[in-house]
Coordinates of C-alpha atoms (C1' of nucleotides) in Angstrom, one line a residue:
Chain A
M1 CA -11.8 -19.0 15.0
V2 CA -13.9 -16.9 17.6
K3 CA -17.2 -15.7 16.1
S4 CA -20.0 -13.4 17.5
E5 CA -21.7 -16.4 18.6
D6 CA -19.1 -17.5 21.0
V7 CA -19.1 -13.9 22.5
A8 CA -22.9 -14.0 22.7
R9 CA -22.9 -17.1 24.5
K10 CA -20.0 -16.2 26.8
A11 CA -21.9 -13.0 27.6
G12 CA -25.2 -14.7 27.9
V13 CA -27.0 -12.6 25.3
S14 CA -27.9 -13.2 21.5
R15 CA -25.7 -12.5 18.6
A16 CA -27.8 -9.5 17.6
T17 CA -26.9 -7.8 20.8
V18 CA -23.2 -8.6 20.6
S19 CA -23.4 -6.8 17.0
L20 CA -25.2 -3.8 18.4
V21 CA -22.8 -3.2 21.2
L22 CA -19.6 -3.8 19.2
N23 CA -20.7 -1.6 16.6
G24 CA -21.5 0.9 19.1
R25 CA -25.1 1.5 18.3
T26 CA -26.4 3.9 20.8
D27 CA -29.5 4.4 19.2
I28 CA -30.5 1.1 20.4
Q29 CA -31.3 1.1 24.3
I30 CA -29.0 -1.7 25.8
P31 CA -28.1 -1.5 29.6
E32 CA -24.7 -0.4 30.2
A33 CA -24.1 -3.6 32.4
T34 CA -25.1 -5.7 29.3
R35 CA -22.9 -3.5 27.1
Q36 CA -19.8 -4.2 29.5
R37 CA -20.5 -7.7 29.5
V38 CA -20.3 -8.0 26.0
R39 CA -17.2 -6.0 25.7
D40 CA -15.4 -8.0 28.4
A41 CA -16.3 -11.3 26.7
A42 CA -15.2 -10.1 23.4
R43 CA -11.9 -8.9 24.9
A44 CA -11.6 -12.1 27.1
L45 CA -11.8 -14.5 23.9
G46 CA -9.9 -12.0 21.4
Y47 CA -12.7 -11.8 19.2
R48 CA -12.0 -10.2 15.9
P49 CA -15.2 -9.4 13.8
H50 CA -15.0 -10.9 10.4
R51 CA -14.8 -8.1 7.9
S52 CA -16.2 -10.1 5.1
G53 CA -19.2 -11.2 7.1
R54 CA -20.2 -7.7 7.6
A55 CA -19.5 -6.8 4.1
V56 CA -21.5 -9.4 2.5
R57 CA -24.4 -8.2 4.5
S58 CA -23.9 -4.5 4.0
G59 CA -22.8 -4.5 0.4
K60 CA -19.7 -2.5 1.3
T61 CA -16.5 -4.1 1.3
G62 CA -15.2 -0.9 3.7
S63 CA -11.9 -0.9 1.5
V64 CA -10.4 1.5 -1.1
A65 CA -7.8 0.6 -3.5
F66 CA -4.8 2.6 -4.6
V67 CA -4.3 1.8 -8.2
L68 CA -0.7 2.0 -9.9
S69 CA 0.6 1.1 -13.4
S70 CA 2.8 -2.0 -13.3
V71 CA 5.2 0.1 -15.0
S72 CA 6.4 1.8 -12.1
V73 CA 7.7 5.0 -14.0
R74 CA 4.0 5.4 -15.1
S75 CA 2.8 5.8 -11.5
L76 CA 5.5 7.7 -9.6
F77 CA 4.4 8.3 -5.9
T78 CA 6.2 9.4 -2.9
P79 CA 5.8 7.8 0.6
L80 CA 3.9 11.3 1.5
L81 CA 1.2 10.5 -0.9
L82 CA 0.9 7.0 0.6
D83 CA 0.7 8.2 4.0
G84 CA -1.9 10.8 3.1
L85 CA -4.0 8.0 1.5
I86 CA -3.6 5.5 4.6
E87 CA -4.5 8.5 7.1
G88 CA -7.5 9.4 4.9
A89 CA -8.6 5.6 4.8
A90 CA -8.0 5.4 8.7
R91 CA -10.2 8.4 9.0
H92 CA -13.0 6.9 7.2
D93 CA -12.5 3.5 8.9
Q94 CA -11.5 2.0 5.6
H95 CA -8.8 -0.4 4.8
L96 CA -6.5 0.5 2.0
L97 CA -5.3 -1.7 -0.8
V98 CA -2.7 -1.4 -3.2
A99 CA -2.3 -2.9 -6.5
R100 CA -0.6 -2.5 -9.9
L101 CA -2.3 -3.1 -13.3
G102 CA -0.6 -4.2 -16.4
D103 CA -1.0 -1.6 -19.1
E104 CA -2.5 -3.8 -21.9
S105 CA -4.2 -7.0 -22.2
F106 CA -5.3 -6.6 -18.5
D107 CA -7.7 -8.2 -16.6
P108 CA -6.2 -7.3 -13.0
K109 CA -7.6 -8.8 -9.9
I110 CA -8.6 -5.6 -8.5
L111 CA -11.1 -5.1 -11.4
R112 CA -12.1 -8.5 -12.0
E113 CA -13.3 -8.8 -8.4
F114 CA -15.4 -6.7 -6.3
A115 CA -13.0 -6.2 -3.6
A116 CA -13.2 -2.2 -2.9
D117 CA -15.6 0.2 -2.9
G118 CA -13.8 2.5 -5.0
L119 CA -10.3 3.4 -6.5
I120 CA -7.5 6.0 -6.4
L121 CA -5.9 6.1 -9.6
N122 CA -2.3 7.5 -9.9
Y123 CA -0.8 7.7 -13.6
N124 CA 1.6 10.5 -14.0
S125 CA 1.5 9.9 -17.9
E126 CA -1.4 8.8 -19.8
A127 CA -3.3 6.2 -18.3
P128 CA -4.4 3.2 -20.5
P129 CA -7.8 4.2 -22.2
A130 CA -9.0 0.9 -21.8
L131 CA -8.7 1.5 -17.9
A132 CA -10.9 4.5 -17.9
E133 CA -13.4 2.7 -20.1
R134 CA -13.6 -0.3 -18.0
I135 CA -14.2 1.9 -14.8
A136 CA -17.0 3.8 -16.5
Q137 CA -18.7 0.8 -17.8
A138 CA -18.5 -1.0 -14.5
K139 CA -19.5 2.0 -12.6
I140 CA -16.7 1.9 -10.0
P141 CA -16.3 5.0 -8.3
A142 CA -12.8 6.4 -8.9
I143 CA -10.8 9.4 -8.2
W144 CA -7.9 10.4 -10.4
I145 CA -4.7 11.6 -8.7
N146 CA -2.0 13.8 -10.6
D147 CA -4.4 14.2 -13.6
R148 CA -6.1 17.5 -14.3
R149 CA -9.6 16.5 -15.4
A150 CA -12.8 18.6 -15.1
F151 CA -14.3 16.2 -12.6
D152 CA -13.0 13.6 -10.2
S153 CA -9.6 14.4 -10.1
V154 CA -6.9 16.1 -7.5
Y155 CA -3.6 17.4 -8.5
P156 CA -0.9 19.9 -7.5
D157 CA -1.5 23.4 -8.8
D158 CA 1.8 23.5 -11.0
F159 CA 0.6 26.8 -12.7
E160 CA 0.4 28.9 -9.3
G161 CA 3.4 27.0 -7.9
A162 CA 5.6 28.2 -10.7
R163 CA 4.0 31.4 -10.9
A164 CA 4.5 32.0 -7.2
A165 CA 8.2 30.8 -7.3
T166 CA 8.8 33.0 -10.2
H167 CA 7.1 36.1 -8.3
A168 CA 9.2 35.3 -5.2
R169 CA 12.3 35.8 -7.1
I170 CA 11.0 39.0 -8.7
A171 CA 10.4 40.3 -5.3
E172 CA 13.8 39.4 -4.3
G173 CA 15.2 41.7 -6.9
H174 CA 16.1 39.3 -9.6
A175 CA 15.3 40.8 -13.1
R176 CA 16.9 38.3 -15.1
I177 CA 15.2 34.9 -14.3
G178 CA 15.4 31.9 -16.4
Y179 CA 13.6 28.4 -16.8
A180 CA 15.0 25.0 -17.3
G181 CA 13.0 22.2 -18.2
W182 CA 11.8 19.7 -20.7
S183 CA 9.4 20.5 -23.5
P184 CA 5.9 20.2 -22.2
G185 CA 5.2 16.6 -22.8
P186 CA 2.0 14.5 -22.8
H187 CA 1.4 15.5 -19.1
Y188 CA -0.4 18.8 -18.3
S189 CA 1.9 19.7 -15.5
M190 CA 5.0 20.5 -17.8
A191 CA 2.8 22.9 -19.9
D192 CA 1.6 24.4 -16.7
R193 CA 4.7 25.0 -15.1
L194 CA 6.1 26.7 -17.9
D195 CA 2.8 28.7 -18.6
G196 CA 3.2 30.0 -14.7
Y197 CA 6.5 31.1 -15.1
R198 CA 5.5 32.9 -18.2
A199 CA 2.6 34.5 -16.5
A200 CA 4.6 35.9 -13.5
L201 CA 7.1 37.4 -16.0
E202 CA 4.5 39.0 -18.0
E203 CA 2.8 40.4 -15.1
S204 CA 6.0 41.9 -14.1
G205 CA 7.0 43.2 -17.5
L206 CA 10.1 40.9 -17.7
E207 CA 11.5 39.0 -20.5
E208 CA 11.6 35.3 -20.5
H209 CA 14.6 32.9 -20.7
V210 CA 13.7 29.3 -21.3
A211 CA 16.1 26.3 -22.0
L212 CA 14.2 23.3 -23.1
L213 CA 16.8 20.7 -22.3
E214 CA 16.3 18.3 -25.3
R215 CA 17.1 21.0 -27.6
E216 CA 19.1 23.9 -25.8
S217 CA 21.8 23.8 -23.5
P218 CA 21.5 25.2 -20.1
V219 CA 24.2 27.9 -21.3
V220 CA 21.0 29.7 -22.8
L221 CA 20.5 30.7 -19.2
A222 CA 23.9 32.5 -18.8
G223 CA 23.2 35.9 -17.1
C224 CA 20.1 34.8 -15.3
T225 CA 20.7 35.3 -11.6
A226 CA 17.8 33.0 -10.8
V227 CA 16.4 30.0 -12.5
L228 CA 13.2 27.8 -12.0
C229 CA 13.6 24.3 -12.8
Y230 CA 11.4 21.1 -12.2
S231 CA 13.2 18.0 -10.2
P232 CA 16.6 17.7 -8.9
D233 CA 17.6 16.0 -12.3
V234 CA 17.1 19.5 -14.1
L235 CA 19.1 21.1 -11.5
K236 CA 21.9 18.7 -11.9
I237 CA 22.0 19.0 -15.7
A238 CA 22.1 22.9 -15.2
W239 CA 24.7 22.8 -12.6
Q240 CA 26.7 20.5 -14.3
A241 CA 26.8 23.0 -17.2
G242 CA 28.2 25.5 -15.3
L243 CA 25.3 27.4 -14.4
R244 CA 25.7 29.2 -10.9
T245 CA 22.8 30.8 -9.7
K246 CA 20.0 31.0 -7.3
F247 CA 17.7 27.9 -8.2
S248 CA 14.1 27.3 -7.3
V249 CA 13.1 23.8 -7.7
I250 CA 9.5 22.2 -7.9
H251 CA 9.9 18.9 -6.2
A252 CA 7.7 16.4 -4.2
S253 CA 10.1 16.0 -1.3
P254 CA 13.0 17.8 0.6
F255 CA 16.3 17.0 -0.8
S256 CA 19.6 18.2 -0.4
T257 CA 22.8 18.3 -2.5
L258 CA 26.2 19.3 -1.4
E259 CA 26.6 22.8 -2.8
Q260 CA 23.8 24.4 -4.4
D261 CA 21.7 27.2 -3.3
F262 CA 18.3 26.6 -3.9
T263 CA 14.7 26.8 -2.8
T264 CA 12.5 24.0 -3.1
Y265 CA 8.5 24.2 -3.8
L266 CA 7.0 21.1 -2.5
L267 CA 4.3 19.4 -4.2
P268 CA 1.5 18.8 -1.7
D269 CA 1.6 14.9 -1.8
H270 CA 0.4 14.4 1.7
A271 CA -2.7 16.6 1.0
L272 CA -3.1 15.0 -2.4
G273 CA -3.6 11.7 -0.6
R274 CA -5.9 13.0 2.1
A275 CA -8.1 14.9 -0.4
A276 CA -8.2 11.8 -2.9
I277 CA -9.7 9.9 -0.1
E278 CA -12.1 12.6 0.8
L279 CA -13.5 13.1 -2.8
L280 CA -13.6 9.3 -3.1
M281 CA -15.8 8.7 -0.3
Q282 CA -18.0 11.4 -1.5
K283 CA -18.4 9.6 -4.7
I284 CA -18.9 6.1 -3.1
N285 CA -21.7 7.7 -1.2
S286 CA -23.4 9.4 -4.4
P287 CA -21.7 7.7 -7.5
D288 CA -23.7 9.7 -10.1
T289 CA -22.7 13.2 -8.7
P290 CA -19.6 14.3 -10.8
I291 CA -17.2 16.1 -8.3
P292 CA -15.6 19.1 -9.5
S293 CA -11.7 18.6 -9.3
H294 CA -9.4 20.1 -6.6
A295 CA -5.9 22.0 -7.3
L296 CA -3.8 21.9 -4.1
P297 CA -1.1 24.6 -3.6
L298 CA 2.5 23.8 -3.5
T299 CA 4.3 24.9 -0.3
P300 CA 7.8 26.8 -0.4
S301 CA 10.3 24.7 1.9
P302 CA 11.7 26.3 4.1
P303 CA 8.1 27.4 4.6
K304 CA 9.2 31.1 5.5
E305 CA 11.5 32.0 2.7
Chain B
M1 CA -25.1 -5.0 -8.5
V2 CA -24.7 -8.1 -10.7
K3 CA -24.5 -11.2 -8.7
S4 CA -23.9 -14.8 -9.7
E5 CA -27.4 -15.4 -9.9
D6 CA -28.0 -13.1 -12.6
V7 CA -25.1 -14.6 -14.5
A8 CA -26.8 -18.2 -14.0
R9 CA -30.1 -17.1 -15.2
K10 CA -28.7 -15.3 -18.2
A11 CA -26.7 -18.5 -19.1
G12 CA -29.5 -20.8 -18.3
V13 CA -27.7 -22.7 -15.2
S14 CA -27.3 -22.8 -11.7
R15 CA -25.4 -20.5 -9.4
A16 CA -23.2 -23.8 -8.7
T17 CA -22.2 -24.0 -12.3
V18 CA -21.5 -20.4 -12.5
S19 CA -19.0 -20.8 -9.6
L20 CA -17.5 -23.8 -10.8
V21 CA -16.9 -22.3 -14.3
L22 CA -15.7 -19.0 -13.3
N23 CA -13.3 -20.4 -10.6
G24 CA -11.8 -22.8 -13.2
R25 CA -12.5 -25.9 -11.4
T26 CA -11.5 -28.5 -14.0
D27 CA -12.0 -31.3 -11.9
I28 CA -15.6 -31.1 -12.2
Q29 CA -16.7 -32.3 -15.8
I30 CA -18.8 -29.5 -17.4
P31 CA -19.2 -29.4 -21.3
E32 CA -17.1 -26.6 -22.9
A33 CA -20.2 -25.4 -24.3
T34 CA -21.9 -24.8 -21.0
R35 CA -18.6 -23.2 -19.8
Q36 CA -18.3 -20.7 -22.6
R37 CA -22.0 -19.7 -22.3
V38 CA -21.1 -19.0 -18.6
R39 CA -18.2 -16.9 -19.5
D40 CA -19.9 -15.0 -21.9
A41 CA -22.9 -14.0 -19.7
A42 CA -20.3 -13.0 -16.9
R43 CA -18.8 -10.8 -19.3
A44 CA -21.9 -9.4 -21.0
L45 CA -23.2 -8.6 -17.7
G46 CA -19.7 -7.4 -16.5
Y47 CA -20.2 -9.6 -13.5
R48 CA -17.4 -9.1 -10.6
P49 CA -17.5 -11.7 -8.1
H50 CA -17.8 -10.5 -4.5
R51 CA -14.7 -11.3 -2.8
S52 CA -16.4 -11.1 0.5
G53 CA -19.0 -13.7 -0.3
R54 CA -16.2 -15.9 -1.1
A55 CA -14.6 -14.9 2.1
V56 CA -17.1 -15.5 4.4
R57 CA -17.6 -19.1 2.8
S58 CA -14.2 -20.2 2.7
G59 CA -12.7 -18.5 5.7
K60 CA -9.8 -17.1 4.1
T61 CA -10.0 -13.0 3.2
G62 CA -7.7 -13.6 0.1
S63 CA -5.8 -10.4 1.6
V64 CA -2.3 -10.0 3.2
A65 CA -1.4 -6.8 5.1
F66 CA 1.6 -4.6 5.3
V67 CA 2.0 -3.1 8.5
L68 CA 4.1 0.0 9.5
S69 CA 4.3 1.8 12.4
S70 CA 2.4 5.6 12.2
V71 CA 5.6 7.1 13.3
S72 CA 7.1 6.8 9.7
V73 CA 10.7 7.1 10.8
R74 CA 10.4 3.7 12.4
S75 CA 9.2 2.1 9.6
L76 CA 11.1 3.0 6.6
F77 CA 10.6 1.2 3.2
T78 CA 11.3 1.9 -0.5
P79 CA 9.0 1.7 -3.4
L80 CA 11.3 -1.2 -4.4
L81 CA 10.1 -3.2 -1.2
L82 CA 6.4 -2.3 -1.7
D83 CA 6.7 -3.5 -5.4
G84 CA 8.0 -6.8 -4.1
L85 CA 5.3 -7.1 -2.1
I86 CA 2.5 -6.3 -4.7
E87 CA 4.2 -8.8 -7.0
G88 CA 4.5 -11.3 -4.5
A89 CA 0.7 -10.8 -3.5
A90 CA -0.5 -11.0 -7.0
R91 CA 1.4 -14.1 -7.7
H92 CA -0.6 -15.7 -4.8
D93 CA -3.7 -14.1 -6.0
Q94 CA -4.1 -12.1 -2.8
H95 CA -4.9 -8.4 -2.3
L96 CA -2.4 -6.3 -0.5
L97 CA -3.6 -4.1 2.3
V98 CA -1.2 -1.3 4.0
A99 CA -1.9 -0.3 7.5
R100 CA 0.0 2.1 9.9
L101 CA 0.0 1.4 13.8
G102 CA 0.0 3.8 16.5
D103 CA 2.9 2.6 18.8
E104 CA 1.0 2.9 21.8
S105 CA -2.3 2.5 23.6
F106 CA -3.2 0.9 20.1
D107 CA -6.2 -1.0 18.9
P108 CA -5.5 -0.4 15.2
K109 CA -8.5 -1.6 12.7
I110 CA -6.2 -4.2 11.1
L111 CA -5.8 -6.0 14.4
R112 CA -9.2 -5.3 15.7
E113 CA -10.7 -6.8 12.7
F114 CA -10.3 -9.9 10.8
A115 CA -9.5 -8.5 7.3
A116 CA -6.4 -10.3 6.4
D117 CA -5.0 -13.6 6.4
G118 CA -1.5 -12.6 7.6
L119 CA 0.6 -9.7 8.2
I120 CA 4.2 -8.4 6.8
L121 CA 5.5 -6.3 9.7
N122 CA 8.1 -3.7 8.8
Y123 CA 9.8 -2.0 11.8
N124 CA 13.4 -0.8 11.2
S125 CA 13.7 -0.2 15.1
E126 CA 12.2 -1.9 17.9
A127 CA 8.6 -2.9 17.3
P128 CA 6.4 -2.1 20.1
P129 CA 6.5 -5.3 22.4
A130 CA 2.6 -5.1 22.6
L131 CA 2.5 -5.6 18.8
A132 CA 4.3 -9.1 18.9
E133 CA 2.2 -10.1 22.1
R134 CA -1.0 -9.2 20.4
I135 CA 0.0 -11.2 17.3
A136 CA 1.1 -14.3 19.1
Q137 CA -1.9 -14.1 21.3
A138 CA -4.4 -13.8 18.3
K139 CA -2.3 -16.4 16.6
I140 CA -2.2 -14.1 13.4
P141 CA 0.4 -15.6 11.0
A142 CA 3.2 -12.9 10.7
I143 CA 6.4 -12.5 9.0
W144 CA 8.7 -9.7 10.1
I145 CA 11.0 -7.8 7.5
N146 CA 14.1 -6.2 8.3
D147 CA 14.4 -7.9 12.0
R148 CA 16.8 -10.8 12.4
R149 CA 14.8 -13.2 14.5
A150 CA 15.6 -16.8 14.4
F151 CA 12.2 -17.5 12.9
D152 CA 9.5 -15.9 10.7
S153 CA 11.8 -13.1 9.5
V154 CA 13.6 -11.9 6.1
Y155 CA 16.2 -9.3 6.2
P156 CA 19.1 -8.1 4.3
D157 CA 22.4 -9.9 5.0
D158 CA 24.4 -6.7 6.3
F159 CA 27.0 -8.6 7.6
E160 CA 27.9 -10.3 4.5
G161 CA 27.4 -7.1 2.5
A162 CA 29.6 -5.1 4.5
R163 CA 32.2 -7.9 4.5
A164 CA 32.1 -8.2 0.8
A165 CA 32.4 -4.5 0.0
T166 CA 35.5 -4.4 2.3
H167 CA 37.0 -7.7 0.6
A168 CA 36.3 -5.9 -2.8
R169 CA 38.4 -2.7 -1.5
I170 CA 41.0 -4.9 -0.4
A171 CA 41.2 -6.8 -3.7
E172 CA 41.6 -3.5 -5.5
G173 CA 44.8 -2.8 -3.5
H174 CA 43.5 -0.7 -0.9
A175 CA 45.5 -1.1 2.4
R176 CA 44.1 1.4 4.7
I177 CA 40.2 1.1 4.7
G178 CA 37.9 3.1 6.9
Y179 CA 34.6 2.7 8.4
A180 CA 32.0 5.6 8.8
G181 CA 28.9 5.3 10.7
W182 CA 27.0 5.3 13.7
S183 CA 27.5 3.6 17.1
P184 CA 25.6 0.3 16.7
G185 CA 22.2 1.2 18.1
P186 CA 19.3 -0.8 18.6
H187 CA 18.8 -2.3 15.3
Y188 CA 20.9 -5.5 14.7
S189 CA 22.1 -4.2 11.1
M190 CA 24.3 -1.6 12.5
A191 CA 26.4 -3.8 14.5
D192 CA 26.2 -6.4 11.6
R193 CA 27.8 -4.1 9.2
L194 CA 30.6 -3.0 11.5
D195 CA 31.2 -6.8 12.3
G196 CA 31.2 -7.5 8.5
Y197 CA 33.8 -4.9 7.9
R198 CA 35.9 -6.1 10.9
A199 CA 35.8 -9.7 9.7
A200 CA 37.2 -8.8 6.4
L201 CA 39.9 -6.9 7.8
E202 CA 41.1 -9.6 10.4
E203 CA 40.8 -12.3 7.5
S204 CA 43.2 -9.9 5.6
G205 CA 45.5 -8.9 8.7
L206 CA 44.7 -5.5 8.0
E207 CA 44.1 -2.8 10.7
E208 CA 40.5 -1.2 11.3
H209 CA 39.9 2.5 11.3
V210 CA 36.5 3.4 12.7
A211 CA 34.5 6.8 13.0
L212 CA 31.6 6.5 15.0
L213 CA 30.1 9.9 14.0
E214 CA 28.6 10.9 17.3
R215 CA 31.8 11.0 19.0
E216 CA 34.6 11.1 16.4
S217 CA 34.9 13.4 13.6
P218 CA 35.3 11.6 10.1
V219 CA 38.9 13.2 10.2
V220 CA 39.9 10.0 12.1
L221 CA 39.8 8.4 8.7
A222 CA 42.3 10.7 7.1
G223 CA 45.0 8.6 5.3
C224 CA 42.4 5.9 4.4
T225 CA 42.3 5.3 0.6
A226 CA 38.8 3.7 1.1
V227 CA 35.7 4.1 3.4
L228 CA 32.8 1.9 4.1
C229 CA 29.7 3.9 5.3
Y230 CA 26.1 3.1 5.4
S231 CA 23.7 5.8 3.8
P232 CA 24.3 8.8 1.9
D233 CA 23.9 10.9 5.2
V234 CA 27.1 9.1 6.4
L235 CA 28.8 9.7 3.0
K236 CA 27.8 13.5 3.1
I237 CA 29.1 14.1 6.7
A238 CA 32.2 12.6 5.7
W239 CA 32.4 14.4 2.5
Q240 CA 31.7 17.8 4.1
A241 CA 34.7 17.0 6.7
G242 CA 36.9 17.3 3.7
L243 CA 37.5 13.4 3.2
R244 CA 38.4 12.5 -0.3
T245 CA 38.4 8.8 -0.9
K246 CA 36.9 6.1 -2.4
F247 CA 33.8 5.4 -0.9
S248 CA 31.5 2.1 -0.5
V249 CA 28.0 2.8 0.5
I250 CA 25.4 0.5 1.6
H251 CA 22.1 1.6 0.7
A252 CA 18.8 0.7 -0.4
S253 CA 18.3 2.5 -3.8
P254 CA 20.8 3.7 -6.5
F255 CA 21.6 7.6 -5.7
S256 CA 23.8 10.1 -7.3
T257 CA 25.7 13.1 -6.3
L258 CA 27.7 15.4 -8.1
E259 CA 31.2 15.0 -7.5
Q260 CA 31.9 11.7 -5.3
D261 CA 33.4 8.6 -6.3
F262 CA 31.6 5.7 -4.8
T263 CA 30.3 2.1 -5.2
T264 CA 26.7 1.4 -3.9
Y265 CA 25.7 -1.8 -1.9
L266 CA 22.1 -2.0 -2.9
L267 CA 19.8 -3.8 -0.1
P268 CA 17.8 -6.6 -1.6
D269 CA 14.5 -4.6 -1.1
H270 CA 12.6 -6.1 -4.0
A271 CA 13.6 -9.7 -3.2
L272 CA 12.6 -9.1 0.6
G273 CA 9.2 -8.2 -0.4
R274 CA 9.0 -11.2 -2.5
A275 CA 10.5 -13.7 -0.1
A276 CA 8.3 -12.3 2.9
I277 CA 5.2 -12.9 1.0
E278 CA 6.6 -16.4 0.2
L279 CA 7.2 -17.1 3.8
L280 CA 3.8 -15.4 4.9
M281 CA 2.0 -17.9 2.6
Q282 CA 3.8 -20.8 4.1
K283 CA 2.9 -19.4 7.6
I284 CA -0.8 -19.2 6.6
N285 CA -0.9 -22.6 5.3
S286 CA 0.7 -24.1 8.3
P287 CA 0.6 -21.5 11.3
D288 CA 2.3 -23.8 13.7
T289 CA 5.4 -24.4 11.7
P290 CA 8.2 -22.0 12.7
I291 CA 9.8 -20.8 9.4
P292 CA 13.5 -20.5 9.4
S293 CA 14.5 -16.6 8.7
H294 CA 15.9 -15.9 5.5
A295 CA 19.1 -13.5 5.2
L296 CA 19.3 -12.1 1.6
P297 CA 22.4 -10.9 -0.1
L298 CA 23.3 -7.4 -1.1
T299 CA 24.3 -6.5 -4.5
P300 CA 27.0 -4.3 -5.8
S301 CA 25.7 -1.5 -8.1
P302 CA 26.7 -1.3 -10.8
P303 CA 26.4 -5.3 -10.7
K304 CA 30.0 -5.8 -12.1
E305 CA 32.7 -3.8 -10.4
Chain C
dC1 C1' -23.5 -33.4 -15.6
dT2 C1' -26.7 -30.0 -12.9
dG3 C1' -29.6 -28.0 -9.3
dA4 C1' -31.6 -27.4 -4.8
dA5 C1' -30.0 -26.9 -0.2
dA6 C1' -26.9 -25.7 3.4
dG7 C1' -24.0 -22.9 5.5
dC8 C1' -20.0 -19.2 6.0
dG9 C1' -20.1 -15.0 9.8
dC10 C1' -22.4 -10.9 10.1
dT11 C1' -26.3 -7.1 10.8
dT12 C1' -31.1 -5.7 10.5
dA13 C1' -35.9 -5.6 10.5
dC14 C1' -39.5 -7.7 13.3
dA15 C1' -41.9 -9.8 17.2
dG16 C1' -42.3 -10.1 21.8
Chain D
dC1 C1' -34.8 -4.1 26.0
dT2 C1' -33.8 -8.9 23.7
dG3 C1' -34.0 -13.1 20.7
dA4 C1' -35.2 -15.8 16.5
dA5 C1' -35.4 -15.4 11.8
dA6 C1' -34.1 -13.5 7.3
dG7 C1' -30.8 -12.7 4.2
dC8 C1' -26.3 -10.5 2.2
dG9 C1' -23.2 -13.4 -2.1
dC10 C1' -20.7 -16.8 -2.5
dT11 C1' -19.1 -22.4 -2.6
dT12 C1' -19.5 -27.0 -1.4
dA13 C1' -21.2 -31.3 -0.5
dC14 C1' -25.1 -34.0 -1.9
dA15 C1' -29.1 -35.8 -4.8
dG16 C1' -30.7 -37.0 -8.6

DNA sequence: CTGAAAGCGCTTACAG
DNA sequence: CTGAAAGCGCTTACAG
């Protein structure tokens, strides 16, 4: 293994100089010729600085961790979200770890060891209470994704998304607009979407037509010329029940089926990832300042409708 | 930050003893009472050993990295693959890093620094030659996923998968079986699937009916009672062209559409992830031994057909 | 069985 | 402007 001492010897300087040059410290005056010699030596030897050496000295690992439930359905995420996190991490010169936590009786590696400077937590249903406690107690900087907390979270603005989608349909001339979905469950977004739909109708003086699919058949929506639904699953159920209307679907990624006519409202997964890292870096730098949560807008797809 | 010295002081032992106890070193004789005292002190203080301290001492980072192209279409992967990697890493008590590399003029953080003991590389088209060179030159242990190399790779057995799917249709009594796909391109799997299909037909003395979709219309397949295709995209094109047959689709994950009748052959993404980590750990332990590549079988879904 | 010491690779004051 | 020294948190021989 090549170490900074090898580079120093080859370049005829001290280890300190190697460190200063390779870390681009321009506040210290070092002749360009010396700098070049160091860089050449490093390249020639294939020197790769050992992250851990720096970490142990600086007290920062230079990594952040993306944390998921080991029950995958509790921590759904899209490639777009992961990409947002990777990009955000790269931007801050951080490595990104990915870990899954057992939901109970857990003592996961990522919490047991100090291996990351902060955590991005992604639970789309209730996170295990033990997790939040443990994080608070160990004072680990953390940002929650897809969770609408007062502080330290980023989430899609489902309320505004549903409201905008409904208004768009109204603007198109639809007067009888339905909503197909599940009964609002533990996750805030289910209630928010329904509320957004209702807000738009109320603002326009229209009547609501809601089919909660555990209880009602989509047939309740007969006569509607447009229907708002969440996820392709709901769309599929409505379709199979014989509903043939203009659909508006809130979903994470563009998708297609063969016959249906619909507009998609995309969840801002990439932006969520980016934003989560931004907030986390703030949090790492000042761990005691609560950060107001961010709601990010959904975008209609295709963007212009 | 709590360090091992704090635990040592609280437990009334030396730092060495703390290390031995917490790392479960049973080869050294330490009275159970002392062990318990150390564990209690660690818990009470919320001690989380600093990974980097150990890393700098042991020379191992305790992490492996999952490496992707920054052009996402060149490094497609499913959640199942990522889960396989996460599980595999956890099994070996490793952290998992995820990184994307620019394709050209690159000097990515993950290669520039020594932050992982080995790499899992996932390129579904040609990997940049500079990458393989760099890895070889820096002697970084690496395993390739979805790449059929003689050594150091794991990949789905597309040939056998296509062959088995075709034989299954033959066993069902189909006599005119088509193939819909793209012309074999740079990735080995495209040729392998076509070859597997052809092998099965030849073994059964049947004639081939191949539609390469850049050149031919799926209508070439008219009269076929079963069609083998790769990915839902191909299926969709065939469907839209009016083809109504039994389809066999090779794909990474279960998927559904509204009307079509098809059998899916699932790529073994989870197993690929697990296997890749196993091979990588071998490679890390003996970097100079080439590891014969592994081809993993596809599975029909539903499993019994 | 336990503790003091050395050392992993690195960076940062501090002398010169 | 550069080098010798100290120190980050940890683990591993080595004495006792």
